[in-house]
CSV table of C-alpha atoms and ligand atoms in Angstrom, one decimal:
chain,number,residue,atom,x,y,z
A,564,MET,CA,99.4,25.9,20.3
A,565,LYS,CA,101.9,25.7,17.4
A,566,PRO,CA,102.8,22.3,16.1
A,567,ARG,CA,106.4,21.5,16.7
A,568,PRO,CA,108.4,21.8,13.5
A,569,VAL,CA,109.0,18.5,11.8
A,570,LYS,CA,112.5,17.7,10.7
A,571,SER,CA,112.1,16.5,7.2
A,572,ARG,CA,115.2,14.3,7.4
A,573,SER,CA,114.0,12.2,10.2
A,574,VAL,CA,110.5,11.8,8.8
A,575,ALA,CA,111.9,10.8,5.4
A,576,ASP,CA,114.1,8.2,7.1
A,577,LEU,CA,111.3,6.8,9.3
A,578,ASP,CA,109.1,6.6,6.2
A,579,ARG,CA,111.7,4.7,4.2
A,580,GLN,CA,112.5,2.4,7.0
A,581,TYR,CA,108.9,1.5,8.0
A,582,VAL,CA,106.2,2.5,5.5
A,583,TRP,CA,105.1,0.5,2.6
A,584,HIS,CA,103.4,2.8,0.1
A,585,PRO,CA,100.4,1.8,-2.1
A,586,PHE,CA,100.8,1.2,-5.8
A,587,THR,CA,104.5,2.0,-5.5
A,588,GLN,CA,107.6,0.2,-6.6
A,589,MET,CA,109.3,0.4,-3.3
A,590,ARG,CA,112.8,-0.1,-4.8
A,591,ASP,CA,112.4,3.2,-6.7
A,592,TRP,CA,110.8,4.8,-3.6
A,593,LEU,CA,113.8,3.9,-1.4
A,594,GLN,CA,116.2,5.6,-3.8
A,595,THR,CA,114.4,9.0,-3.8
A,596,GLU,CA,113.8,11.7,-1.2
A,597,PRO,CA,110.1,11.6,-0.3
A,598,THR,CA,108.1,14.8,-0.2
A,599,VAL,CA,106.8,15.1,3.3
A,600,ILE,CA,103.6,16.9,3.5
A,601,VAL,CA,103.0,18.8,6.7
A,602,SER,CA,100.1,21.2,6.0
A,603,GLY,CA,97.5,22.3,3.5
A,604,ARG,CA,95.2,25.2,2.9
A,605,GLY,CA,92.8,25.5,0.0
A,606,ALA,CA,94.3,24.1,-3.2
A,607,VAL,CA,97.9,24.3,-1.8
A,608,VAL,CA,99.8,21.7,0.3
A,609,CYS,CA,103.1,22.5,2.0
A,610,ASP,CA,106.1,20.2,2.6
A,611,ALA,CA,108.5,19.9,5.5
A,612,ASN,CA,111.0,22.2,3.8
A,613,GLY,CA,108.4,24.9,3.4
A,614,ARG,CA,107.8,24.3,-0.3
A,615,GLU,CA,104.3,24.9,-1.6
A,616,TYR,CA,102.6,22.8,-4.2
A,617,LEU,CA,99.3,22.9,-6.0
A,618,ASP,CA,97.3,19.8,-5.2
A,619,ALA,CA,96.3,19.2,-8.8
A,620,ASN,CA,94.8,15.7,-8.2
A,621,SER,CA,92.9,16.6,-5.0
A,622,SER,CA,95.0,14.2,-3.0
A,623,ILE,CA,94.1,11.2,-5.2
A,624,TRP,CA,90.6,12.5,-6.1
A,625,THR,CA,89.3,12.9,-2.6
A,626,ASN,CA,89.4,16.6,-1.7
A,627,LEU,CA,86.5,18.8,-2.9
A,628,HIS,CA,86.6,22.2,-1.2
A,629,GLY,CA,90.3,22.5,-0.4
A,630,HIS,CA,92.4,21.7,2.6
A,631,ALA,CA,91.7,23.0,6.1
A,632,HIS,CA,88.4,24.4,5.2
A,633,PRO,CA,87.1,26.2,8.3
A,634,ARG,CA,83.5,24.8,7.9
A,635,ILE,CA,84.7,21.2,7.7
A,636,ASN,CA,87.4,21.6,10.4
A,637,THR,CA,84.8,23.1,12.7
A,638,ALA,CA,82.3,20.3,12.1
A,639,ILE,CA,85.0,17.7,12.9
A,640,THR,CA,86.3,19.4,16.0
A,641,ARG,CA,82.7,20.0,17.3
A,642,GLN,CA,81.9,16.3,16.8
A,643,LEU,CA,85.2,15.3,18.5
A,644,GLY,CA,84.1,17.2,21.6
A,645,ARG,CA,81.0,15.0,21.8
A,646,ILE,CA,82.3,11.5,20.7
A,647,ALA,CA,84.6,10.2,18.0
A,648,HIS,CA,83.0,6.8,17.5
A,649,SER,CA,80.4,4.4,18.7
A,650,SER,CA,79.5,1.2,16.9
A,651,ALA,CA,76.6,1.0,14.4
A,652,LEU,CA,76.1,-2.6,15.5
A,653,GLY,CA,73.1,-2.2,17.8
A,654,LEU,CA,73.4,1.6,18.2
A,655,ALA,CA,72.3,4.6,16.2
A,656,ASN,CA,73.9,8.0,16.1
A,657,GLU,CA,72.8,11.5,15.0
A,658,PRO,CA,75.4,12.4,12.4
A,659,ALA,CA,75.0,9.1,10.5
A,660,ALA,CA,71.2,9.3,10.6
A,661,ARG,CA,71.2,12.9,9.4
A,662,LEU,CA,73.7,12.1,6.7
A,663,ALA,CA,71.7,9.2,5.4
A,664,GLU,CA,68.7,11.4,5.0
A,665,ARG,CA,70.7,14.0,3.1
A,666,LEU,CA,72.3,11.4,0.8
A,667,VAL,CA,68.9,9.9,0.0
A,668,CYS,CA,67.5,13.4,-0.8
A,669,ALA,CA,70.5,14.3,-3.0
A,670,ALA,CA,70.4,11.0,-4.8
A,671,ASN,CA,66.7,11.5,-5.7
A,672,GLU,CA,66.9,15.2,-6.6
A,673,PRO,CA,65.2,15.9,-9.9
A,674,LEU,CA,67.5,17.1,-12.6
A,675,ALA,CA,67.9,20.7,-13.3
A,676,PRO,CA,64.9,22.0,-15.4
A,677,ALA,CA,67.0,23.1,-18.4
A,678,SER,CA,68.5,19.6,-18.7
A,679,SER,CA,67.3,17.5,-21.6
A,680,ALA,CA,68.2,14.3,-19.8
A,681,ARG,CA,65.2,13.6,-17.5
A,682,PRO,CA,64.5,10.4,-15.6
A,683,THR,CA,61.8,8.4,-17.3
A,684,GLY,CA,59.8,8.0,-14.2
A,685,ALA,CA,60.4,4.3,-14.3
A,686,GLU,CA,63.7,5.0,-12.5
A,687,PRO,CA,64.1,3.4,-9.1
A,688,ARG,CA,64.1,5.5,-6.0
A,689,LEU,CA,67.2,5.2,-3.8
A,690,ALA,CA,65.9,4.8,-0.2
A,691,LYS,CA,68.5,3.2,2.1
A,692,VAL,CA,72.1,3.9,3.0
A,693,PHE,CA,74.7,1.2,4.0
A,694,TYR,CA,77.8,2.8,5.4
A,695,SER,CA,81.4,1.5,5.1
A,696,ASP,CA,84.9,3.0,4.9
A,697,ASP,CA,86.2,3.4,1.4
A,698,GLY,CA,85.4,3.0,-2.3
A,699,SER,CA,86.4,-0.7,-2.4
A,700,THR,CA,84.1,-1.6,0.5
A,701,ALA,CA,81.2,0.5,-1.0
A,702,MET,CA,81.5,-1.6,-4.1
A,703,GLU,CA,81.9,-4.8,-2.1
A,704,VAL,CA,78.6,-4.0,-0.4
A,705,ALA,CA,76.9,-3.2,-3.7
A,706,LEU,CA,78.2,-6.5,-5.1
A,707,LYS,CA,77.0,-8.6,-2.2
A,708,LEU,CA,73.6,-6.9,-2.1
A,709,ALA,CA,73.1,-7.4,-5.8
A,710,TYR,CA,74.2,-11.0,-5.7
A,711,ALA,CA,71.8,-11.9,-2.8
A,712,HIS,CA,69.0,-9.9,-4.3
A,713,ALA,CA,69.3,-11.6,-7.7
A,714,ILE,CA,69.0,-15.0,-6.0
A,715,ARG,CA,66.2,-14.0,-3.5
A,716,SER,CA,64.1,-12.3,-6.2
A,717,GLY,CA,64.4,-15.4,-8.4
A,718,GLN,CA,66.3,-13.5,-11.1
A,719,SER,CA,69.2,-16.0,-11.2
A,720,ARG,CA,70.5,-18.9,-9.3
A,721,ARG,CA,74.1,-18.2,-10.3
A,722,PRO,CA,74.3,-14.4,-10.5
A,723,ARG,CA,76.8,-13.2,-13.0
A,724,PHE,CA,78.1,-9.6,-13.4
A,725,LEU,CA,79.1,-7.6,-16.5
A,726,SER,CA,81.5,-4.7,-16.2
A,727,LEU,CA,83.6,-2.6,-18.6
A,728,SER,CA,87.0,-3.3,-20.0
A,729,GLY,CA,89.6,-1.2,-18.2
A,730,ALA,CA,87.3,-1.0,-15.2
A,731,TYR,CA,88.6,-0.3,-11.7
A,732,HIS,CA,86.3,-0.7,-8.7
A,733,GLY,CA,88.8,-1.0,-5.9
A,734,ASP,CA,91.4,-3.4,-4.4
A,735,THR,CA,89.4,-5.8,-2.2
A,736,VAL,CA,88.9,-9.2,-3.8
A,737,GLY,CA,85.3,-8.7,-4.8
A,738,ALA,CA,86.0,-5.3,-6.2
A,739,VAL,CA,89.0,-6.7,-8.0
A,740,ALA,CA,86.9,-9.4,-9.6
A,741,LEU,CA,84.7,-6.7,-11.1
A,742,GLY,CA,87.8,-4.9,-12.5
A,743,HIS,CA,89.6,-5.5,-15.7
A,744,ILE,CA,93.0,-3.8,-15.4
A,745,ASP,CA,95.4,-6.7,-16.0
A,746,LEU,CA,98.4,-4.9,-14.4
A,747,PHE,CA,96.5,-4.7,-11.1
A,748,HIS,CA,94.5,-7.9,-11.2
A,749,LYS,CA,96.5,-10.7,-13.0
A,750,ALA,CA,98.6,-11.7,-10.0
A,751,TYR,CA,95.3,-12.4,-8.1
A,752,SER,CA,93.4,-14.2,-10.7
A,753,GLY,CA,93.3,-17.4,-8.7
A,754,LEU,CA,91.3,-15.6,-5.9
A,755,LEU,CA,88.7,-14.1,-8.2
A,756,PHE,CA,85.2,-15.2,-9.2
A,757,PRO,CA,84.5,-15.0,-12.9
A,758,THR,CA,82.9,-11.8,-14.3
A,759,ASP,CA,82.5,-10.8,-17.9
A,760,GLN,CA,83.7,-7.6,-19.5
A,761,VAL,CA,82.4,-5.7,-22.4
A,762,MET,CA,84.2,-3.1,-24.5
A,763,ALA,CA,84.1,0.4,-22.9
A,764,PRO,CA,83.9,3.5,-25.0
A,765,TYR,CA,87.4,4.9,-25.6
A,766,CYS,CA,86.9,7.1,-28.6
A,767,TYR,CA,90.5,8.2,-28.9
A,768,ARG,CA,91.7,4.6,-29.3
A,769,CYS,CA,88.5,2.9,-30.5
A,770,PRO,CA,89.0,0.3,-33.2
A,771,HIS,CA,85.7,1.4,-34.7
A,772,ASN,CA,86.5,5.1,-34.9
A,773,ARG,CA,87.5,5.7,-38.5
A,774,ALA,CA,88.3,9.4,-38.0
A,775,ARG,CA,91.9,10.6,-38.5
A,776,PRO,CA,93.4,12.4,-35.5
A,777,GLU,CA,92.3,16.0,-35.0
A,778,ARG,CA,93.2,18.7,-32.5
A,779,ALA,CA,90.1,18.1,-30.5
A,780,ASP,CA,88.5,15.7,-27.9
A,781,ALA,CA,88.1,12.5,-29.8
A,782,ARG,CA,84.5,12.2,-28.7
A,783,ASP,CA,83.7,15.3,-30.8
A,784,TYR,CA,85.1,14.1,-34.2
A,785,ARG,CA,84.6,10.4,-33.9
A,786,LYS,CA,83.3,8.5,-36.9
A,787,CYS,CA,81.5,5.4,-35.8
A,788,ARG,CA,78.1,3.7,-35.5
A,789,ASN,CA,78.1,3.5,-31.7
A,790,GLU,CA,79.5,0.0,-31.9
A,791,CYS,CA,80.2,0.3,-28.1
A,792,VAL,CA,76.5,0.4,-27.4
A,793,ASP,CA,75.9,-2.6,-29.8
A,794,ALA,CA,78.6,-4.5,-27.9
A,795,VAL,CA,76.7,-4.2,-24.7
A,796,GLU,CA,73.4,-5.2,-26.3
A,797,GLN,CA,75.1,-8.2,-27.8
A,798,LYS,CA,76.7,-9.3,-24.5
A,799,PHE,CA,73.3,-9.1,-22.8
A,800,ALA,CA,71.5,-10.9,-25.7
A,801,VAL,CA,74.0,-13.8,-25.7
A,802,GLN,CA,73.9,-14.2,-21.9
A,803,THR,CA,70.0,-14.1,-21.8
A,804,LYS,CA,69.9,-16.7,-24.6
A,805,ARG,CA,72.1,-18.9,-22.5
A,806,GLY,CA,69.3,-18.9,-19.9
A,807,ASN,CA,71.2,-17.1,-17.2
A,808,PRO,CA,70.8,-13.4,-17.9
A,809,TYR,CA,73.2,-11.0,-16.2
A,810,SER,CA,72.3,-10.0,-12.7
A,811,ALA,CA,73.9,-6.6,-12.9
A,812,LEU,CA,75.8,-4.2,-15.0
A,813,VAL,CA,78.6,-2.3,-13.2
A,814,VAL,CA,79.7,1.1,-14.6
A,815,GLU,CA,81.5,4.2,-13.7
A,816,PRO,CA,79.0,6.7,-15.1
A,817,LEU,CA,80.3,9.3,-17.6
A,818,VAL,CA,84.0,8.6,-17.2
A,819,GLN,CA,86.2,5.7,-16.2
A,820,GLY,CA,88.7,7.2,-13.8
A,821,ALA,CA,91.6,4.7,-13.1
A,822,ALA,CA,91.2,3.3,-16.7
A,823,GLY,CA,92.8,6.6,-17.8
A,824,ILE,CA,90.1,9.3,-17.5
A,825,ILE,CA,88.1,7.8,-20.3
A,826,PRO,CA,84.8,9.5,-21.0
A,827,GLN,CA,81.7,8.0,-22.5
A,828,PRO,CA,80.2,9.8,-25.5
A,829,ALA,CA,76.9,11.5,-24.8
A,830,GLY,CA,74.0,9.1,-24.7
A,831,TRP,CA,76.1,6.0,-24.0
A,832,LEU,CA,75.2,5.6,-20.3
A,833,ARG,CA,71.5,6.2,-21.0
A,834,ARG,CA,71.4,3.6,-23.7
A,835,VAL,CA,73.3,0.9,-21.8
A,836,ALA,CA,71.2,1.5,-18.7
A,837,GLU,CA,68.1,0.9,-20.8
A,838,ILE,CA,69.6,-2.3,-22.3
A,839,ALA,CA,70.5,-3.6,-18.9
A,840,ARG,CA,67.0,-2.9,-17.5
A,841,GLY,CA,65.5,-4.5,-20.6
A,842,HIS,CA,67.3,-7.7,-19.7
A,843,GLY,CA,66.2,-7.6,-16.1
A,844,ALA,CA,69.6,-6.7,-14.8
A,845,GLN,CA,70.3,-4.3,-11.9
A,846,LEU,CA,72.5,-1.3,-12.4
A,847,ILE,CA,75.5,-0.6,-10.1
A,848,ALA,CA,76.9,2.9,-10.4
A,849,ASP,CA,80.4,3.3,-9.0
A,850,GLU,CA,80.5,7.1,-8.3
A,851,VAL,CA,83.4,6.9,-6.0
A,852,MET,CA,85.3,9.3,-8.2
A,853,THR,CA,82.5,11.0,-10.2
A,854,GLY,CA,80.2,11.8,-7.3
A,855,PHE,CA,79.6,15.1,-5.5
A,856,GLY,CA,79.8,17.4,-8.5
A,857,ARG,CA,83.1,16.2,-10.0
A,858,THR,CA,81.6,15.7,-13.5
A,859,GLY,CA,80.3,19.3,-13.6
A,860,GLU,CA,77.3,20.1,-15.7
A,861,ALA,CA,75.9,18.5,-18.9
A,862,ALA,CA,75.5,21.9,-20.5
A,863,GLU,CA,77.3,25.0,-19.4
A,864,GLU,CA,74.3,27.2,-20.1
A,865,ASN,CA,72.3,25.0,-17.8
A,866,ALA,CA,70.6,27.5,-15.4
A,867,GLY,CA,69.7,25.1,-12.7
A,868,ARG,CA,71.8,23.9,-9.8
A,869,PRO,CA,74.3,21.3,-11.0
A,870,GLY,CA,73.4,17.8,-9.8
A,871,LEU,CA,75.8,16.0,-7.5
A,872,PHE,CA,75.9,12.7,-9.4
A,873,ALA,CA,77.2,11.8,-12.8
A,874,SER,CA,74.4,9.2,-13.5
A,875,HIS,CA,71.8,11.9,-13.3
A,876,GLN,CA,73.4,13.9,-16.0
A,877,GLU,CA,72.2,11.2,-18.4
A,878,GLY,CA,68.9,10.8,-16.5
A,879,VAL,CA,69.9,7.5,-15.2
A,880,GLN,CA,69.1,6.3,-11.7
A,881,PRO,CA,71.0,3.2,-10.6
A,882,ASP,CA,69.8,0.5,-8.2
A,883,TYR,CA,73.1,0.9,-6.3
A,884,LEU,CA,75.1,4.1,-5.9
A,885,ALA,CA,78.6,3.7,-4.4
A,886,LEU,CA,80.1,6.8,-2.9
A,887,ALA,CA,83.4,7.3,-1.1
A,888,LYS,CA,86.4,9.6,-1.9
A,889,GLY,CA,84.7,13.0,-1.8
A,890,LEU,CA,81.9,12.0,0.6
A,891,THR,CA,83.6,13.7,3.6
A,892,GLY,CA,85.0,16.4,1.4
A,893,GLY,CA,88.0,14.2,1.3
A,894,TYR,CA,88.8,14.6,5.0
A,895,LEU,CA,88.1,11.2,6.4
A,896,PRO,CA,87.6,7.7,5.2
A,897,MET,CA,83.9,7.0,4.9
A,898,ALA,CA,81.8,5.4,2.2
A,899,ALA,CA,78.1,4.8,1.5
A,900,THR,CA,76.2,2.4,-0.7
A,901,LEU,CA,72.7,3.6,-1.5
A,902,THR,CA,70.0,1.2,-2.7
A,903,THR,CA,66.3,0.8,-3.2
A,904,GLU,CA,63.5,-0.2,-0.9
A,905,THR,CA,63.1,-3.3,-3.1
A,906,VAL,CA,66.6,-4.5,-2.4
A,907,PHE,CA,66.2,-3.7,1.2
A,908,ASN,CA,63.1,-5.8,1.4
A,909,SER,CA,64.9,-8.8,0.1
A,910,PHE,CA,66.8,-8.9,3.4
A,911,LEU,CA,63.7,-8.6,5.7
A,912,GLY,CA,62.2,-11.7,7.3
A,913,ASP,CA,61.9,-13.5,10.6
A,914,TYR,CA,65.2,-13.7,12.4
A,915,ALA,CA,65.4,-17.4,12.0
A,916,GLU,CA,65.1,-17.1,8.2
A,917,PHE,CA,68.6,-15.6,8.4
A,918,LYS,CA,68.0,-13.1,5.6
A,919,THR,CA,70.0,-10.5,7.5
A,920,PHE,CA,72.8,-8.8,5.6
A,921,PHE,CA,75.6,-10.3,7.5
A,922,HIS,CA,78.2,-7.7,6.6
A,923,GLY,CA,79.7,-4.6,8.4
A,924,HIS,CA,82.8,-2.9,9.5
A,925,SER,CA,84.1,-1.7,12.8
A,926,PHE,CA,83.8,2.0,11.8
A,927,THR,CA,80.5,1.7,10.0
A,928,GLY,CA,78.5,5.0,10.4
A,929,ASN,CA,81.4,6.8,12.1
A,930,GLN,CA,80.3,10.1,13.7
A,931,VAL,CA,83.3,12.2,12.8
A,932,GLY,CA,83.2,11.2,9.2
A,933,ALA,CA,79.5,11.8,9.0
A,934,ALA,CA,79.9,15.2,10.6
A,935,ALA,CA,82.5,16.1,7.9
A,936,ALA,CA,80.2,14.8,5.2
A,937,LEU,CA,77.3,16.9,6.4
A,938,ALA,CA,79.5,20.0,6.4
A,939,SER,CA,80.7,19.1,2.9
A,940,LEU,CA,77.1,18.7,1.6
A,941,ASP,CA,76.2,22.1,3.1
A,942,LEU,CA,79.1,23.6,1.2
A,943,LEU,CA,78.2,21.9,-2.1
A,944,ALA,CA,74.6,23.2,-1.8
A,945,GLY,CA,75.8,26.8,-1.3
A,946,ALA,CA,75.9,29.4,-4.1
A,947,PRO,CA,79.7,30.1,-3.6
A,948,SER,CA,80.5,26.4,-4.4
A,949,VAL,CA,78.2,26.3,-7.4
A,950,ARG,CA,79.8,29.4,-8.7
A,951,ALA,CA,83.3,28.1,-8.0
A,952,ARG,CA,82.6,24.8,-9.8
A,953,ARG,CA,81.2,26.6,-12.9
A,954,ALA,CA,84.3,28.8,-12.9
A,955,LEU,CA,86.7,25.9,-12.5
A,956,GLN,CA,85.0,24.0,-15.4
A,957,ARG,CA,85.4,27.1,-17.7
A,958,ASN,CA,88.9,27.8,-16.6
A,959,LEU,CA,90.1,24.3,-17.1
A,960,ARG,CA,88.5,24.3,-20.6
A,961,ARG,CA,90.2,27.6,-21.5
A,962,GLU,CA,93.7,26.7,-20.2
A,963,LEU,CA,93.7,23.1,-21.4
A,964,ALA,CA,93.0,24.3,-25.0
A,965,GLY,CA,96.5,25.7,-25.1
A,966,LEU,CA,98.0,22.2,-24.9
A,967,TRP,CA,96.8,21.3,-28.4
A,968,ALA,CA,99.9,23.2,-29.6
A,969,LEU,CA,102.1,20.4,-28.3
A,970,PRO,CA,102.6,17.5,-30.7
A,971,GLN,CA,103.1,15.1,-27.8
A,972,VAL,CA,99.5,15.7,-26.7
A,973,GLY,CA,97.2,13.3,-28.4
A,974,ASP,CA,93.9,13.7,-26.6
A,975,ILE,CA,92.5,16.2,-24.0
A,976,ARG,CA,89.4,14.8,-22.3
A,977,GLN,CA,87.6,17.1,-19.9
A,978,ILE,CA,84.5,16.0,-18.1
A,979,GLY,CA,83.4,18.8,-15.8
A,980,LEU,CA,86.1,19.3,-13.2
A,981,VAL,CA,88.3,16.4,-14.2
A,982,ALA,CA,90.5,16.1,-17.2
A,983,GLY,CA,92.9,13.6,-18.7
A,984,VAL,CA,95.7,14.6,-21.1
A,985,GLU,CA,97.0,11.6,-23.1
A,986,LEU,CA,100.6,11.8,-24.0
A,987,VAL,CA,101.8,10.3,-27.3
A,988,LYS,CA,104.9,10.2,-29.4
A,989,ASP,CA,103.2,12.2,-32.2
A,990,TRP,CA,99.6,13.3,-32.3
A,991,ARG,CA,99.4,12.6,-36.1
A,992,THR,CA,100.0,8.8,-35.5
A,993,ARG,CA,98.6,8.5,-32.0
A,994,ALA,CA,101.7,6.3,-31.3
A,995,PRO,CA,101.8,5.6,-27.6
A,996,PHE,CA,104.8,5.6,-25.4
A,997,ASP,CA,105.8,2.2,-24.2
A,998,LEU,CA,104.8,2.0,-20.5
A,999,SER,CA,108.5,1.1,-19.6
A,1000,GLU,CA,109.4,4.6,-20.9
A,1001,ARG,CA,107.5,6.0,-17.9
A,1002,ALA,CA,106.5,9.1,-19.9
A,1003,GLY,CA,103.6,10.0,-17.6
A,1004,ILE,CA,105.7,9.4,-14.5
A,1005,ARG,CA,108.5,11.6,-15.8
A,1006,VAL,CA,106.2,14.4,-16.8
A,1007,CYS,CA,104.5,14.4,-13.4
A,1008,ALA,CA,108.0,14.5,-11.7
A,1009,ALA,CA,108.8,17.5,-13.8
A,1010,MET,CA,105.5,19.1,-12.8
A,1011,ALA,CA,106.4,18.5,-9.1
A,1012,ARG,CA,109.7,20.3,-9.6
A,1013,ARG,CA,107.5,23.2,-10.8
A,1014,GLY,CA,105.3,23.1,-7.7
A,1015,VAL,CA,102.4,21.1,-9.0
A,1016,LEU,CA,101.4,17.6,-7.7
A,1017,THR,CA,99.5,15.0,-9.6
A,1018,ARG,CA,99.9,11.4,-10.7
A,1019,PRO,CA,99.7,9.8,-14.1
A,1020,ILE,CA,97.8,6.8,-15.2
A,1021,GLY,CA,100.1,5.2,-17.7
A,1022,ASN,CA,100.5,7.9,-20.4
A,1023,VAL,CA,97.6,10.0,-19.1
A,1024,VAL,CA,98.2,13.0,-16.9
A,1025,VAL,CA,95.3,13.5,-14.6
A,1026,VAL,CA,94.1,17.1,-13.8
A,1027,LEU,CA,91.5,17.0,-11.0
A,1028,PRO,CA,91.9,20.0,-8.8
A,1029,PRO,CA,89.9,21.0,-5.7
A,1030,TYR,CA,86.8,23.1,-6.4
A,1031,CYS,CA,88.4,26.2,-4.8
A,1032,THR,CA,91.3,26.2,-7.3
A,1033,THR,CA,91.4,29.8,-8.8
A,1034,ALA,CA,91.8,30.8,-12.4
A,1035,ALA,CA,95.5,31.8,-11.7
A,1036,GLN,CA,96.1,28.4,-10.1
A,1037,VAL,CA,94.6,26.5,-13.0
A,1038,ARG,CA,96.9,28.5,-15.3
A,1039,ARG,CA,99.9,27.4,-13.2
A,1040,ILE,CA,98.8,23.8,-13.2
A,1041,VAL,CA,98.4,23.6,-17.0
A,1042,GLY,CA,101.5,25.8,-17.5
A,1043,ALA,CA,103.6,23.4,-15.5
A,1044,LEU,CA,102.2,20.5,-17.5
A,1045,ALA,CA,103.1,22.2,-20.8
A,1046,GLU,CA,106.6,23.0,-19.6
A,1047,ALA,CA,107.1,19.5,-18.2
A,1048,ILE,CA,106.1,17.9,-21.5
A,1049,ALA,CA,108.5,20.2,-23.4
A,1050,GLU,CA,111.3,19.4,-21.0
A,1051,VAL,CA,110.8,15.6,-20.7
A,1052,LEU,CA,109.4,14.3,-24.0
A,1053,PRO,CA,111.1,14.3,-27.3
A,1054,SER,CA,109.5,16.4,-30.0
A,1055,PRO,CA,108.5,14.4,-33.0
A,1056,ALA,CA,110.3,15.2,-36.3
A,1057,GLY,CA,108.6,17.1,-39.0
A,1058,PRO,CA,106.2,20.1,-39.0
A,1059,VAL,CA,103.1,19.9,-36.9
A,1060,GLN,CA,100.1,21.2,-38.9
B,1291,LIG,C1,89.2,5.1,-6.0
B,1291,LIG,C2,88.2,4.3,-6.6
B,1291,LIG,C3,87.7,3.1,-6.0
B,1291,LIG,C4,88.3,2.5,-4.7
B,1291,LIG,O1,88.2,3.4,-3.6
B,1291,LIG,P1,89.2,3.2,-2.4
B,1291,LIG,O2,88.7,4.3,-1.4
B,1291,LIG,O3,90.5,3.5,-2.9
B,1291,LIG,O4,89.0,1.9,-1.9
B,1291,LIG,C5,86.6,2.5,-6.5
B,1291,LIG,N1,86.1,2.9,-7.6
B,1291,LIG,C6,86.5,4.0,-8.3
B,1291,LIG,C7,85.8,4.5,-9.5
B,1291,LIG,C8,87.5,4.8,-7.7
B,1291,LIG,O5,88.0,5.9,-8.4
């Protein structure tokens, strides 16, 4: 049966009358004609007027294999024929149980043999899966487990958490408390419990980086003494000296997404994980964006199968692994928090001890989501996906290199299959556009006019395409970005190099 054609006019009107969009200044929204998406296939989405767009940010970082993938669609419809949902409170179900096993296996998979970053052997084993619905709730679960475990294990009576400057871990109140983006969090400061922040690596704008700007990823030409690692060491030392050592360090491994696609220099994660462990702290890895192959491979010549999790690229195994966005291939809202047997045991006891983890959501362990996730994991394990991911990583690298010719491009940061392009007034000075100039927003609007959809983070344009994106499509995405920059941003005076 063919779906009835949607009249874009009426949908746009209904939307403007009734829908409140996330992270959106609705006054601006109400003055523009919304793009109404009606279908998608592979890396392309289609609007109600029949216009096609490349989905260059994978529908806000969720989609892995492309839209309407037959394997995932089949898994979902098959599951729907049986049952859509039954509660995980007091009941088990097959897809959720199978998925938990698969996630535990993937999360403990040894690293590819060619990789230099190997787990030390002292790394914890992730053994249990707690389901929830999205990235924020996955982090909320990690936070509550880590808090209770710190108290129950005698590590601390007043557990305190350390996270990175610029961190974003979601929008529920606990997750907000762990985050440090003033723009999002300031208005709610009265609701939040105190957490500490420590400087995050941001080589391009690091006060310790003495290198003059070059036409390369700032990580590659930085001149510093790894002060960002020392800062973590110092924070831990001071807090331990105060007699209340940190209970957990919270990080997005390899790259901070919502902070502006800000990658960590090689070795940073490994070293701060060792520091945290040395002070008896737990490690919470927020892999909501980085998980499921997004960060590619540590070395392109790596002959083994690329691992699915960013932490493993540095040989780090966290005590809590938070997963969401790509878990179902980006088809349905589902999340998981993986943790160790040790943490699990903290919640065991006689019923009357009330050590139960009193937490859960109506849709915990949803069958349709789990069926989609199982299909997505099958796809990820297959040779075609591995080949496609390697090709996408290479194609992105090749096409993005062309952007160095533009003086308004300050930094190009690629981490596997995600890249951030930082726009500046002039690359020679790194002078940023004032946020009120909306440089990123205007560039992305100009890209949309060219049939490429993505969203900026401040002055950073995010390129994070589905894994099925072809070489020609990558060329179109980056070409649209180059044209948009030339159209929208003034060219600095004077010769460039
Ligand atoms: C998106 C994101 C979250 C929040 O996930 P939601 O599904 O939007 O609640 C948390 N952490 C990171 C790193 C994210 O990218």
